[in-house]
Amino acid sequence: MNNVAGKVAIVSGGARGIGGESARQLAAHGAAVIVADILLDEGETNAETIRQAGGEAQFIKLDVTAAASWENAVAKAVSLFGGVDILVNNAGIYIPKPIMESSEEDFARLIAVNLEGVFLGTKICAPEMMRRAETAKVGSAIVNISSAAGLVGSRNAPIYSMTKGGVRLFTKSTALEFSRKGIRCNSVHPGLIDTPMGGMLLNSRGSEGSNDVRAAIANSHPIGRIGEDTDIAAAVVFLASDDAAFITGAELAVDGGVTAI
Ligand SMILES: NC(=O)c1ccc[n+]([C@@H]2O[C@H](COP(=O)([O-])OP(=O)(O)OC[C@H]3O[C@@H](n4cnc5c(N)ncnc54)[C@H](O)[C@@H]3O)[C@@H](O)[C@H]2O)c1
């Protein structure tokens, strides 16, 4: 299971949180990983953690909103590890403001990182992923990190929800455009996950430190707990792997049942 041995993965937002753990799990399953992020120290540290554990990893600075930055990431993946087989479009930002309090700057920033970042990553990595797929047993894979808020509306973060709904459908369009070109594309929809961003969501509902707020939110998940980065990374590795060879255009909720209600 989870066969990614010998593949090369780029993980955007790979310095910490869900992307950080996805990078570690991909490397633990045998992929060489480009940890790509704007956070230089945390990115270098995560790549070093992977190497210390016996995996292959390199940090590179990537701003997902800049095409030139993606071109540099692909060039580095080719020169260091020979190509790109897996792209995890994970980098994202969260701005928890209702519609009436959201500014045009908030809107533009959310669109730039959460939507344009996914578009640019997909478009700029695709040619190299197609080239690698020509000689691969199964082919290449893109995993887009959307959200439970990309499946249902959000009271707290409507513009964020709009971007994540966009990622959900862009995933399906990508799957259709690339399915005969050797690239599968699927989306993962996390519920509340205990990361720095998850902390922002807890803060927006009350106090991050408050056990009452945490307990109430944990209880709102049918499974009875908040998610961990490991929960999401496991889904990412599966969808990126050859075991998911016949899965494309799918959306996988990894949300403790929140969107089943
Ligand atoms: N944590 C949650 O509860 C939750 C729930 C649903 C979906 N998600 C999604 O999961 C993904 C990861 O979230 P997380 O919880 O790990 O958040 P996080 O804030 O802990 O990590 C996000 C990472 O993305 C990076 N990043 C932000 N802007 C970037 C840019 N312009 N270029 C490159 N990197 C950039 C950050 O530096 C950071 O390392 C996001 O897309 C998020 O929307 C998270």
PDB file of C-alpha atoms and ligand atoms in Angstrom:
ATOM      1  CA  MET A   1       0.000   0.000   0.000  1.00  0.00           C
ATOM      2  CA  ASN A   2       0.904   3.684  -0.411  1.00  0.00           C
ATOM      3  CA  ASN A   3       3.444   2.995  -3.098  1.00  0.00           C
ATOM      4  CA  VAL A   4       5.307   6.230  -3.837  1.00  0.00           C
ATOM      5  CA  ALA A   5       8.803   4.736  -3.782  1.00  0.00           C
ATOM      6  CA  GLY A   6      11.112   6.342  -6.328  1.00  0.00           C
ATOM      7  CA  LYS A   7       8.714   9.212  -7.055  1.00  0.00           C
ATOM      8  CA  VAL A   8       9.472  12.908  -6.685  1.00  0.00           C
ATOM      9  CA  ALA A   9       6.953  15.116  -4.881  1.00  0.00           C
ATOM     10  CA  ILE A  10       6.568  18.876  -4.532  1.00  0.00           C
ATOM     11  CA  VAL A  11       4.565  19.864  -1.452  1.00  0.00           C
ATOM     12  CA  SER A  12       3.549  23.524  -1.359  1.00  0.00           C
ATOM     13  CA  GLY A  13       3.224  24.905   2.147  1.00  0.00           C
ATOM     14  CA  GLY A  14       5.427  21.990   3.175  1.00  0.00           C
ATOM     15  CA  ALA A  15       7.124  23.765   6.072  1.00  0.00           C
ATOM     16  CA  ARG A  16       4.535  23.000   8.738  1.00  0.00           C
ATOM     17  CA  GLY A  17       1.004  21.808   9.468  1.00  0.00           C
ATOM     18  CA  ILE A  18      -0.723  19.484   6.993  1.00  0.00           C
ATOM     19  CA  GLY A  19       1.878  20.113   4.276  1.00  0.00           C
ATOM     20  CA  GLY A  20       4.707  19.492   6.709  1.00  0.00           C
ATOM     21  CA  GLU A  21       3.326  16.118   7.766  1.00  0.00           C
ATOM     22  CA  SER A  22       2.407  15.198   4.159  1.00  0.00           C
ATOM     23  CA  ALA A  23       6.035  15.836   3.160  1.00  0.00           C
ATOM     24  CA  ARG A  24       7.264  13.636   6.044  1.00  0.00           C
ATOM     25  CA  GLN A  25       4.852  10.795   5.232  1.00  0.00           C
ATOM     26  CA  LEU A  26       5.595  10.900   1.486  1.00  0.00           C
ATOM     27  CA  ALA A  27       9.313  10.686   2.281  1.00  0.00           C
ATOM     28  CA  ALA A  28       8.735   7.888   4.794  1.00  0.00           C
ATOM     29  CA  HIS A  29       7.016   5.938   2.007  1.00  0.00           C
ATOM     30  CA  GLY A  30      10.002   6.403  -0.294  1.00  0.00           C
ATOM     31  CA  ALA A  31       9.377   9.599  -2.276  1.00  0.00           C
ATOM     32  CA  ALA A  32      12.021  12.316  -2.676  1.00  0.00           C
ATOM     33  CA  VAL A  33      10.340  15.500  -1.488  1.00  0.00           C
ATOM     34  CA  ILE A  34      10.707  19.171  -2.323  1.00  0.00           C
ATOM     35  CA  VAL A  35       9.506  21.026   0.771  1.00  0.00           C
ATOM     36  CA  ALA A  36       8.310  24.300  -0.756  1.00  0.00           C
ATOM     37  CA  ASP A  37       7.213  27.288   1.310  1.00  0.00           C
ATOM     38  CA  ILE A  38       7.663  30.989   2.056  1.00  0.00           C
ATOM     39  CA  LEU A  39       8.712  30.103   5.630  1.00  0.00           C
ATOM     40  CA  LEU A  40      12.467  29.680   5.276  1.00  0.00           C
ATOM     41  CA  ASP A  41      13.467  28.484   8.770  1.00  0.00           C
ATOM     42  CA  GLU A  42      10.533  26.112   9.259  1.00  0.00           C
ATOM     43  CA  GLY A  43      10.939  24.776   5.725  1.00  0.00           C
ATOM     44  CA  GLU A  44      14.666  24.067   6.175  1.00  0.00           C
ATOM     45  CA  THR A  45      13.932  22.433   9.535  1.00  0.00           C
ATOM     46  CA  ASN A  46      11.271  20.139   8.079  1.00  0.00           C
ATOM     47  CA  ALA A  47      13.550  19.063   5.216  1.00  0.00           C
ATOM     48  CA  GLU A  48      16.328  18.382   7.725  1.00  0.00           C
ATOM     49  CA  THR A  49      13.905  16.347   9.904  1.00  0.00           C
ATOM     50  CA  ILE A  50      13.108  14.191   6.865  1.00  0.00           C
ATOM     51  CA  ARG A  51      16.795  13.684   6.058  1.00  0.00           C
ATOM     52  CA  GLN A  52      17.568  12.817   9.693  1.00  0.00           C
ATOM     53  CA  ALA A  53      14.866  10.142   9.491  1.00  0.00           C
ATOM     54  CA  GLY A  54      16.624   8.663   6.432  1.00  0.00           C
ATOM     55  CA  GLY A  55      14.441  10.247   3.755  1.00  0.00           C
ATOM     56  CA  GLU A  56      15.295  12.422   0.767  1.00  0.00           C
ATOM     57  CA  ALA A  57      14.221  16.054   0.962  1.00  0.00           C
ATOM     58  CA  GLN A  58      15.246  19.532  -0.060  1.00  0.00           C
ATOM     59  CA  PHE A  59      13.718  22.837   1.001  1.00  0.00           C
ATOM     60  CA  ILE A  60      13.141  25.496  -1.611  1.00  0.00           C
ATOM     61  CA  LYS A  61      11.565  28.914  -1.262  1.00  0.00           C
ATOM     62  CA  LEU A  62       8.239  29.001  -3.101  1.00  0.00           C
ATOM     63  CA  ASP A  63       5.600  31.699  -3.201  1.00  0.00           C
ATOM     64  CA  VAL A  64       2.636  29.945  -4.810  1.00  0.00           C
ATOM     65  CA  THR A  65       1.263  33.249  -6.133  1.00  0.00           C
ATOM     66  CA  ALA A  66       4.289  33.829  -8.411  1.00  0.00           C
ATOM     67  CA  ALA A  67       4.717  31.899 -11.665  1.00  0.00           C
ATOM     68  CA  ALA A  68       8.509  32.419 -11.665  1.00  0.00           C
ATOM     69  CA  SER A  69       8.688  30.853  -8.200  1.00  0.00           C
ATOM     70  CA  TRP A  70       6.906  27.709  -9.458  1.00  0.00           C
ATOM     71  CA  GLU A  71       9.199  27.545 -12.505  1.00  0.00           C
ATOM     72  CA  ASN A  72      12.164  27.622 -10.136  1.00  0.00           C
ATOM     73  CA  ALA A  73      10.603  24.828  -8.018  1.00  0.00           C
ATOM     74  CA  VAL A  74      10.154  22.573 -11.050  1.00  0.00           C
ATOM     75  CA  ALA A  75      13.695  23.294 -12.283  1.00  0.00           C
ATOM     76  CA  LYS A  76      15.084  22.403  -8.825  1.00  0.00           C
ATOM     77  CA  ALA A  77      13.029  19.184  -8.666  1.00  0.00           C
ATOM     78  CA  VAL A  78      14.405  18.184 -12.084  1.00  0.00           C
ATOM     79  CA  SER A  79      18.022  19.050 -11.302  1.00  0.00           C
ATOM     80  CA  LEU A  80      18.019  17.506  -7.804  1.00  0.00           C
ATOM     81  CA  PHE A  81      15.778  14.463  -8.193  1.00  0.00           C
ATOM     82  CA  GLY A  82      15.144  14.033 -11.942  1.00  0.00           C
ATOM     83  CA  GLY A  83      11.563  15.296 -12.338  1.00  0.00           C
ATOM     84  CA  VAL A  84       8.140  15.726 -10.727  1.00  0.00           C
ATOM     85  CA  ASP A  85       5.623  12.889 -10.259  1.00  0.00           C
ATOM     86  CA  ILE A  86       3.504  14.197  -7.392  1.00  0.00           C
ATOM     87  CA  LEU A  87       2.223  17.708  -6.679  1.00  0.00           C
ATOM     88  CA  VAL A  88       0.471  18.467  -3.408  1.00  0.00           C
ATOM     89  CA  ASN A  89      -1.218  21.862  -3.762  1.00  0.00           C
ATOM     90  CA  ASN A  90      -1.466  22.411  -0.011  1.00  0.00           C
ATOM     91  CA  ALA A  91      -0.400  26.024   0.668  1.00  0.00           C
ATOM     92  CA  GLY A  92      -3.342  28.070   1.811  1.00  0.00           C
ATOM     93  CA  ILE A  93      -4.409  30.960   4.001  1.00  0.00           C
ATOM     94  CA  TYR A  94      -7.480  31.440   6.170  1.00  0.00           C
ATOM     95  CA  ILE A  95      -9.204  34.776   6.849  1.00  0.00           C
ATOM     96  CA  PRO A  96     -12.185  34.225   9.154  1.00  0.00           C
ATOM     97  CA  LYS A  97     -14.346  37.276   8.450  1.00  0.00           C
ATOM     98  CA  PRO A  98     -18.029  37.468   7.533  1.00  0.00           C
ATOM     99  CA  ILE A  99     -18.940  38.938   4.128  1.00  0.00           C
ATOM    100  CA  MET A 100     -19.804  42.342   5.587  1.00  0.00           C
ATOM    101  CA  GLU A 101     -16.386  42.645   7.270  1.00  0.00           C
ATOM    102  CA  SER A 102     -14.276  41.306   4.400  1.00  0.00           C
ATOM    103  CA  SER A 103     -12.261  43.885   2.460  1.00  0.00           C
ATOM    104  CA  GLU A 104     -11.246  43.763  -1.189  1.00  0.00           C
ATOM    105  CA  GLU A 105      -7.682  43.166   0.042  1.00  0.00           C
ATOM    106  CA  ASP A 106      -8.844  40.105   2.033  1.00  0.00           C
ATOM    107  CA  PHE A 107     -10.647  38.822  -1.050  1.00  0.00           C
ATOM    108  CA  ALA A 108      -7.649  39.398  -3.342  1.00  0.00           C
ATOM    109  CA  ARG A 109      -5.227  37.695  -0.925  1.00  0.00           C
ATOM    110  CA  LEU A 110      -7.460  34.627  -0.499  1.00  0.00           C
ATOM    111  CA  ILE A 111      -7.928  34.317  -4.258  1.00  0.00           C
ATOM    112  CA  ALA A 112      -4.197  34.775  -4.923  1.00  0.00           C
ATOM    113  CA  VAL A 113      -2.969  32.079  -2.525  1.00  0.00           C
ATOM    114  CA  ASN A 114      -5.839  29.582  -2.385  1.00  0.00           C
ATOM    115  CA  LEU A 115      -6.948  29.690  -6.034  1.00  0.00           C
ATOM    116  CA  GLU A 116      -4.254  31.255  -8.227  1.00  0.00           C
ATOM    117  CA  GLY A 117      -1.612  29.291  -6.309  1.00  0.00           C
ATOM    118  CA  VAL A 118      -3.355  26.020  -7.213  1.00  0.00           C
ATOM    119  CA  PHE A 119      -3.815  27.082 -10.848  1.00  0.00           C
ATOM    120  CA  LEU A 120      -0.167  28.135 -11.264  1.00  0.00           C
ATOM    121  CA  GLY A 121       1.172  25.029  -9.527  1.00  0.00           C
ATOM    122  CA  THR A 122      -0.948  22.775 -11.700  1.00  0.00           C
ATOM    123  CA  LYS A 123      -0.154  24.534 -14.972  1.00  0.00           C
ATOM    124  CA  ILE A 124       3.581  24.884 -14.371  1.00  0.00           C
ATOM    125  CA  CYS A 125       4.192  21.387 -12.936  1.00  0.00           C
ATOM    126  CA  ALA A 126       1.981  19.571 -15.475  1.00  0.00           C
ATOM    127  CA  PRO A 127       4.392  19.371 -18.451  1.00  0.00           C
ATOM    128  CA  GLU A 128       7.110  17.749 -16.324  1.00  0.00           C
ATOM    129  CA  MET A 129       4.546  15.426 -14.677  1.00  0.00           C
ATOM    130  CA  MET A 130       3.283  14.356 -18.117  1.00  0.00           C
ATOM    131  CA  ARG A 131       6.858  13.703 -19.271  1.00  0.00           C
ATOM    132  CA  ARG A 132       7.500  11.489 -16.224  1.00  0.00           C
ATOM    133  CA  ALA A 133       4.171   9.691 -16.720  1.00  0.00           C
ATOM    134  CA  GLU A 134       5.274   8.483 -20.167  1.00  0.00           C
ATOM    135  CA  THR A 135       7.691   6.029 -18.575  1.00  0.00           C
ATOM    136  CA  ALA A 136       5.963   5.441 -15.203  1.00  0.00           C
ATOM    137  CA  LYS A 137       4.002   2.285 -14.419  1.00  0.00           C
ATOM    138  CA  VAL A 138       0.905   4.189 -13.287  1.00  0.00           C
ATOM    139  CA  GLY A 139       1.551   7.881 -13.866  1.00  0.00           C
ATOM    140  CA  SER A 140       1.615  11.155 -11.973  1.00  0.00           C
ATOM    141  CA  ALA A 141      -0.762  12.572  -9.370  1.00  0.00           C
ATOM    142  CA  ILE A 142      -1.936  15.941  -8.105  1.00  0.00           C
ATOM    143  CA  VAL A 143      -3.570  16.167  -4.681  1.00  0.00           C
ATOM    144  CA  ASN A 144      -5.323  19.452  -3.940  1.00  0.00           C
ATOM    145  CA  ILE A 145      -6.052  20.367  -0.338  1.00  0.00           C
ATOM    146  CA  SER A 146      -9.513  21.908  -0.258  1.00  0.00           C
ATOM    147  CA  SER A 147     -11.587  21.910   2.962  1.00  0.00           C
ATOM    148  CA  ALA A 148     -14.845  20.768   4.504  1.00  0.00           C
ATOM    149  CA  ALA A 149     -15.667  24.427   3.804  1.00  0.00           C
ATOM    150  CA  GLY A 150     -15.234  23.592   0.112  1.00  0.00           C
ATOM    151  CA  LEU A 151     -18.122  21.122   0.363  1.00  0.00           C
ATOM    152  CA  VAL A 152     -20.554  23.151   2.484  1.00  0.00           C
ATOM    153  CA  GLY A 153     -20.895  26.872   3.257  1.00  0.00           C
ATOM    154  CA  SER A 154     -19.073  28.594   6.111  1.00  0.00           C
ATOM    155  CA  ARG A 155     -20.543  31.093   8.561  1.00  0.00           C
ATOM    156  CA  ASN A 156     -17.084  32.147   9.761  1.00  0.00           C
ATOM    157  CA  ALA A 157     -15.093  32.347   6.560  1.00  0.00           C
ATOM    158  CA  PRO A 158     -17.280  32.763   3.456  1.00  0.00           C
ATOM    159  CA  ILE A 159     -14.549  34.011   1.092  1.00  0.00           C
ATOM    160  CA  TYR A 160     -12.229  31.203   2.205  1.00  0.00           C
ATOM    161  CA  SER A 161     -15.104  28.780   1.582  1.00  0.00           C
ATOM    162  CA  MET A 162     -15.555  30.299  -1.895  1.00  0.00           C
ATOM    163  CA  THR A 163     -11.899  29.602  -2.720  1.00  0.00           C
ATOM    164  CA  LYS A 164     -12.064  26.044  -1.407  1.00  0.00           C
ATOM    165  CA  GLY A 165     -15.236  25.342  -3.394  1.00  0.00           C
ATOM    166  CA  GLY A 166     -13.279  26.567  -6.414  1.00  0.00           C
ATOM    167  CA  VAL A 167     -10.433  24.162  -5.637  1.00  0.00           C
ATOM    168  CA  ARG A 168     -12.973  21.308  -5.478  1.00  0.00           C
ATOM    169  CA  LEU A 169     -14.259  21.931  -9.011  1.00  0.00           C
ATOM    170  CA  PHE A 170     -10.857  22.865 -10.463  1.00  0.00           C
ATOM    171  CA  THR A 171      -9.714  19.436  -9.262  1.00  0.00           C
ATOM    172  CA  LYS A 172     -12.416  17.758 -11.343  1.00  0.00           C
ATOM    173  CA  SER A 173     -11.637  19.908 -14.401  1.00  0.00           C
ATOM    174  CA  THR A 174      -7.928  19.105 -14.023  1.00  0.00           C
ATOM    175  CA  ALA A 175      -8.778  15.405 -13.820  1.00  0.00           C
ATOM    176  CA  LEU A 176     -10.783  15.644 -17.048  1.00  0.00           C
ATOM    177  CA  GLU A 177      -8.121  17.611 -18.953  1.00  0.00           C
ATOM    178  CA  PHE A 178      -5.205  15.429 -17.844  1.00  0.00           C
ATOM    179  CA  SER A 179      -6.662  11.939 -17.468  1.00  0.00           C
ATOM    180  CA  ARG A 180      -5.360  10.783 -20.892  1.00  0.00           C
ATOM    181  CA  LYS A 181      -2.080  12.599 -20.301  1.00  0.00           C
ATOM    182  CA  GLY A 182      -0.921  10.552 -17.332  1.00  0.00           C
ATOM    183  CA  ILE A 183      -1.966  12.777 -14.439  1.00  0.00           C
ATOM    184  CA  ARG A 184      -4.683  11.937 -11.922  1.00  0.00           C
ATOM    185  CA  CYS A 185      -6.079  14.760  -9.768  1.00  0.00           C
ATOM    186  CA  ASN A 186      -8.116  14.476  -6.555  1.00  0.00           C
ATOM    187  CA  SER A 187      -9.082  16.746  -3.664  1.00  0.00           C
ATOM    188  CA  VAL A 188      -8.900  16.214   0.084  1.00  0.00           C
ATOM    189  CA  HIS A 189     -11.354  18.043   2.348  1.00  0.00           C
ATOM    190  CA  PRO A 190     -10.100  18.349   5.931  1.00  0.00           C
ATOM    191  CA  GLY A 191     -12.343  19.191   8.872  1.00  0.00           C
ATOM    192  CA  LEU A 192     -10.788  21.163  11.728  1.00  0.00           C
ATOM    193  CA  ILE A 193      -7.164  20.042  12.022  1.00  0.00           C
ATOM    194  CA  ASP A 194      -4.831  20.903  14.906  1.00  0.00           C
ATOM    195  CA  THR A 195      -2.292  23.083  13.038  1.00  0.00           C
ATOM    196  CA  PRO A 196      -1.414  26.795  13.234  1.00  0.00           C
ATOM    197  CA  MET A 197      -4.326  27.455  10.848  1.00  0.00           C
ATOM    198  CA  GLY A 198      -6.631  25.259  12.953  1.00  0.00           C
ATOM    199  CA  GLY A 199      -5.647  27.456  15.905  1.00  0.00           C
ATOM    200  CA  MET A 200      -6.865  30.525  13.970  1.00  0.00           C
ATOM    201  CA  LEU A 201     -10.219  28.836  13.460  1.00  0.00           C
ATOM    202  CA  LEU A 202     -10.462  27.986  17.153  1.00  0.00           C
ATOM    203  CA  ASN A 203      -9.576  31.614  17.966  1.00  0.00           C
ATOM    204  CA  SER A 204     -12.280  32.895  15.649  1.00  0.00           C
ATOM    205  CA  ARG A 205     -14.876  30.868  17.556  1.00  0.00           C
ATOM    206  CA  GLY A 206     -13.644  31.895  21.002  1.00  0.00           C
ATOM    207  CA  SER A 207     -10.316  31.377  22.668  1.00  0.00           C
ATOM    208  CA  GLU A 208      -7.735  28.990  21.259  1.00  0.00           C
ATOM    209  CA  GLY A 209      -6.659  28.170  24.804  1.00  0.00           C
ATOM    210  CA  SER A 210     -10.169  27.579  26.081  1.00  0.00           C
ATOM    211  CA  ASN A 211     -10.866  23.928  26.806  1.00  0.00           C
ATOM    212  CA  ASP A 212     -14.619  24.634  26.557  1.00  0.00           C
ATOM    213  CA  VAL A 213     -14.317  25.913  22.977  1.00  0.00           C
ATOM    214  CA  ARG A 214     -12.035  23.026  21.973  1.00  0.00           C
ATOM    215  CA  ALA A 215     -14.368  20.488  23.578  1.00  0.00           C
ATOM    216  CA  ALA A 216     -17.433  21.990  21.896  1.00  0.00           C
ATOM    217  CA  ILE A 217     -15.743  21.949  18.483  1.00  0.00           C
ATOM    218  CA  ALA A 218     -14.430  18.418  19.018  1.00  0.00           C
ATOM    219  CA  ASN A 219     -17.948  17.375  19.934  1.00  0.00           C
ATOM    220  CA  SER A 220     -19.370  18.981  16.774  1.00  0.00           C
ATOM    221  CA  HIS A 221     -17.378  16.395  14.766  1.00  0.00           C
ATOM    222  CA  PRO A 222     -19.418  13.141  14.741  1.00  0.00           C
ATOM    223  CA  ILE A 223     -16.221  11.216  15.432  1.00  0.00           C
ATOM    224  CA  GLY A 224     -15.816  13.250  18.629  1.00  0.00           C
ATOM    225  CA  ARG A 225     -12.406  14.826  18.172  1.00  0.00           C
ATOM    226  CA  ILE A 226     -10.472  17.469  16.260  1.00  0.00           C
ATOM    227  CA  GLY A 227      -8.298  16.077  13.435  1.00  0.00           C
ATOM    228  CA  GLU A 228      -4.511  15.729  13.351  1.00  0.00           C
ATOM    229  CA  ASP A 229      -2.120  16.519  10.499  1.00  0.00           C
ATOM    230  CA  THR A 230      -1.410  12.768  10.315  1.00  0.00           C
ATOM    231  CA  ASP A 231      -5.090  12.106   9.445  1.00  0.00           C
ATOM    232  CA  ILE A 232      -4.815  14.286   6.349  1.00  0.00           C
ATOM    233  CA  ALA A 233      -1.302  13.239   5.343  1.00  0.00           C
ATOM    234  CA  ALA A 234      -2.387   9.584   5.243  1.00  0.00           C
ATOM    235  CA  ALA A 235      -5.100  10.475   2.702  1.00  0.00           C
ATOM    236  CA  VAL A 236      -2.620  12.556   0.686  1.00  0.00           C
ATOM    237  CA  VAL A 237      -0.118   9.693   0.469  1.00  0.00           C
ATOM    238  CA  PHE A 238      -2.822   7.232  -0.600  1.00  0.00           C
ATOM    239  CA  LEU A 239      -4.213   9.491  -3.351  1.00  0.00           C
ATOM    240  CA  ALA A 240      -0.678  10.288  -4.563  1.00  0.00           C
ATOM    241  CA  SER A 241       0.268   6.620  -4.664  1.00  0.00           C
ATOM    242  CA  ASP A 242      -0.072   4.009  -7.390  1.00  0.00           C
ATOM    243  CA  ASP A 243      -2.705   2.286  -5.198  1.00  0.00           C
ATOM    244  CA  ALA A 244      -5.107   5.062  -6.237  1.00  0.00           C
ATOM    245  CA  ALA A 245      -4.450   4.357  -9.942  1.00  0.00           C
ATOM    246  CA  PHE A 246      -8.163   4.373 -10.932  1.00  0.00           C
ATOM    247  CA  ILE A 247      -9.159   7.337  -8.746  1.00  0.00           C
ATOM    248  CA  THR A 248      -9.331  10.735 -10.426  1.00  0.00           C
ATOM    249  CA  GLY A 249     -11.658  13.695 -10.064  1.00  0.00           C
ATOM    250  CA  ALA A 250     -12.709  12.424  -6.640  1.00  0.00           C
ATOM    251  CA  GLU A 251     -13.237  14.401  -3.432  1.00  0.00           C
ATOM    252  CA  LEU A 252     -12.268  12.770  -0.152  1.00  0.00           C
ATOM    253  CA  ALA A 253     -13.700  14.273   3.038  1.00  0.00           C
ATOM    254  CA  VAL A 254     -11.320  13.652   5.932  1.00  0.00           C
ATOM    255  CA  ASP A 255     -13.375  15.574   8.434  1.00  0.00           C
ATOM    256  CA  GLY A 256     -14.507  13.306  11.250  1.00  0.00           C
ATOM    257  CA  GLY A 257     -17.960  13.188   9.656  1.00  0.00           C
ATOM    258  CA  VAL A 258     -18.661  16.939   9.834  1.00  0.00           C
ATOM    259  CA  THR A 259     -20.044  17.107   6.282  1.00  0.00           C
ATOM    260  CA  ALA A 260     -22.067  13.915   6.734  1.00  0.00           C
ATOM    261  CA  ILE A 261     -24.520  15.768   8.976  1.00  0.00           C
TER     262      ILE A 261
HETATM  263  N1  LIG B   1      -6.103  23.304   9.670  1.00  0.00           N
HETATM  264  C1  LIG B   1      -7.352  23.156   9.300  1.00  0.00           C
HETATM  265  O1  LIG B   1      -8.256  23.084  10.144  1.00  0.00           O
HETATM  266  C2  LIG B   1      -7.712  23.053   7.835  1.00  0.00           C
HETATM  267  C3  LIG B   1      -9.027  22.669   7.527  1.00  0.00           C
HETATM  268  C4  LIG B   1      -9.391  22.569   6.188  1.00  0.00           C
HETATM  269  C5  LIG B   1      -8.470  22.830   5.194  1.00  0.00           C
HETATM  270  N2  LIG B   1      -7.191  23.204   5.529  1.00  0.00           N
HETATM  271  C6  LIG B   1      -6.275  23.485   4.419  1.00  0.00           C
HETATM  272  O2  LIG B   1      -5.097  22.718   4.562  1.00  0.00           O
HETATM  273  C7  LIG B   1      -3.995  23.414   3.972  1.00  0.00           C
HETATM  274  C8  LIG B   1      -2.867  23.466   4.979  1.00  0.00           C
HETATM  275  O3  LIG B   1      -3.341  24.148   6.134  1.00  0.00           O
HETATM  276  P1  LIG B   1      -2.622  24.060   7.556  1.00  0.00           P
HETATM  277  O4  LIG B   1      -3.696  23.871   8.560  1.00  0.00           O
HETATM  278  O5  LIG B   1      -1.497  23.136   7.520  1.00  0.00           O
HETATM  279  O6  LIG B   1      -2.148  25.592   7.649  1.00  0.00           O
HETATM  280  P2  LIG B   1      -0.791  26.232   8.176  1.00  0.00           P
HETATM  281  O7  LIG B   1      -1.050  27.686   8.245  1.00  0.00           O
HETATM  282  O8  LIG B   1      -0.334  25.511   9.364  1.00  0.00           O
HETATM  283  O9  LIG B   1       0.214  25.925   6.973  1.00  0.00           O
HETATM  284  C9  LIG B   1       0.043  26.513   5.729  1.00  0.00           C
HETATM  285  C10 LIG B   1       1.390  26.589   5.051  1.00  0.00           C
HETATM  286  O10 LIG B   1       1.214  27.246   3.785  1.00  0.00           O
HETATM  287  C11 LIG B   1       2.262  28.175   3.640  1.00  0.00           C
HETATM  288  N3  LIG B   1       1.909  29.261   2.731  1.00  0.00           N
HETATM  289  C12 LIG B   1       1.009  30.252   2.916  1.00  0.00           C
HETATM  290  N4  LIG B   1       1.033  31.113   1.895  1.00  0.00           N
HETATM  291  C13 LIG B   1       1.965  30.643   1.019  1.00  0.00           C
HETATM  292  C14 LIG B   1       2.457  31.090  -0.225  1.00  0.00           C
HETATM  293  N5  LIG B   1       2.016  32.227  -0.797  1.00  0.00           N
HETATM  294  N6  LIG B   1       3.392  30.352  -0.853  1.00  0.00           N
HETATM  295  C15 LIG B   1       3.874  29.220  -0.289  1.00  0.00           C
HETATM  296  N7  LIG B   1       3.479  28.757   0.911  1.00  0.00           N
HETATM  297  C16 LIG B   1       2.521  29.464   1.551  1.00  0.00           C
HETATM  298  C17 LIG B   1       2.515  28.692   5.043  1.00  0.00           C
HETATM  299  O11 LIG B   1       3.776  29.344   5.150  1.00  0.00           O
HETATM  300  C18 LIG B   1       2.404  27.416   5.851  1.00  0.00           C
HETATM  301  O12 LIG B   1       3.627  26.730   5.954  1.00  0.00           O
HETATM  302  C19 LIG B   1      -4.515  24.775   3.550  1.00  0.00           C
HETATM  303  O13 LIG B   1      -4.808  24.791   2.174  1.00  0.00           O
HETATM  304  C20 LIG B   1      -5.792  24.912   4.360  1.00  0.00           C
HETATM  305  O14 LIG B   1      -6.714  25.787   3.765  1.00  0.00           O
HETATM  306  C21 LIG B   1      -6.794  23.318   6.815  1.00  0.00           C
END
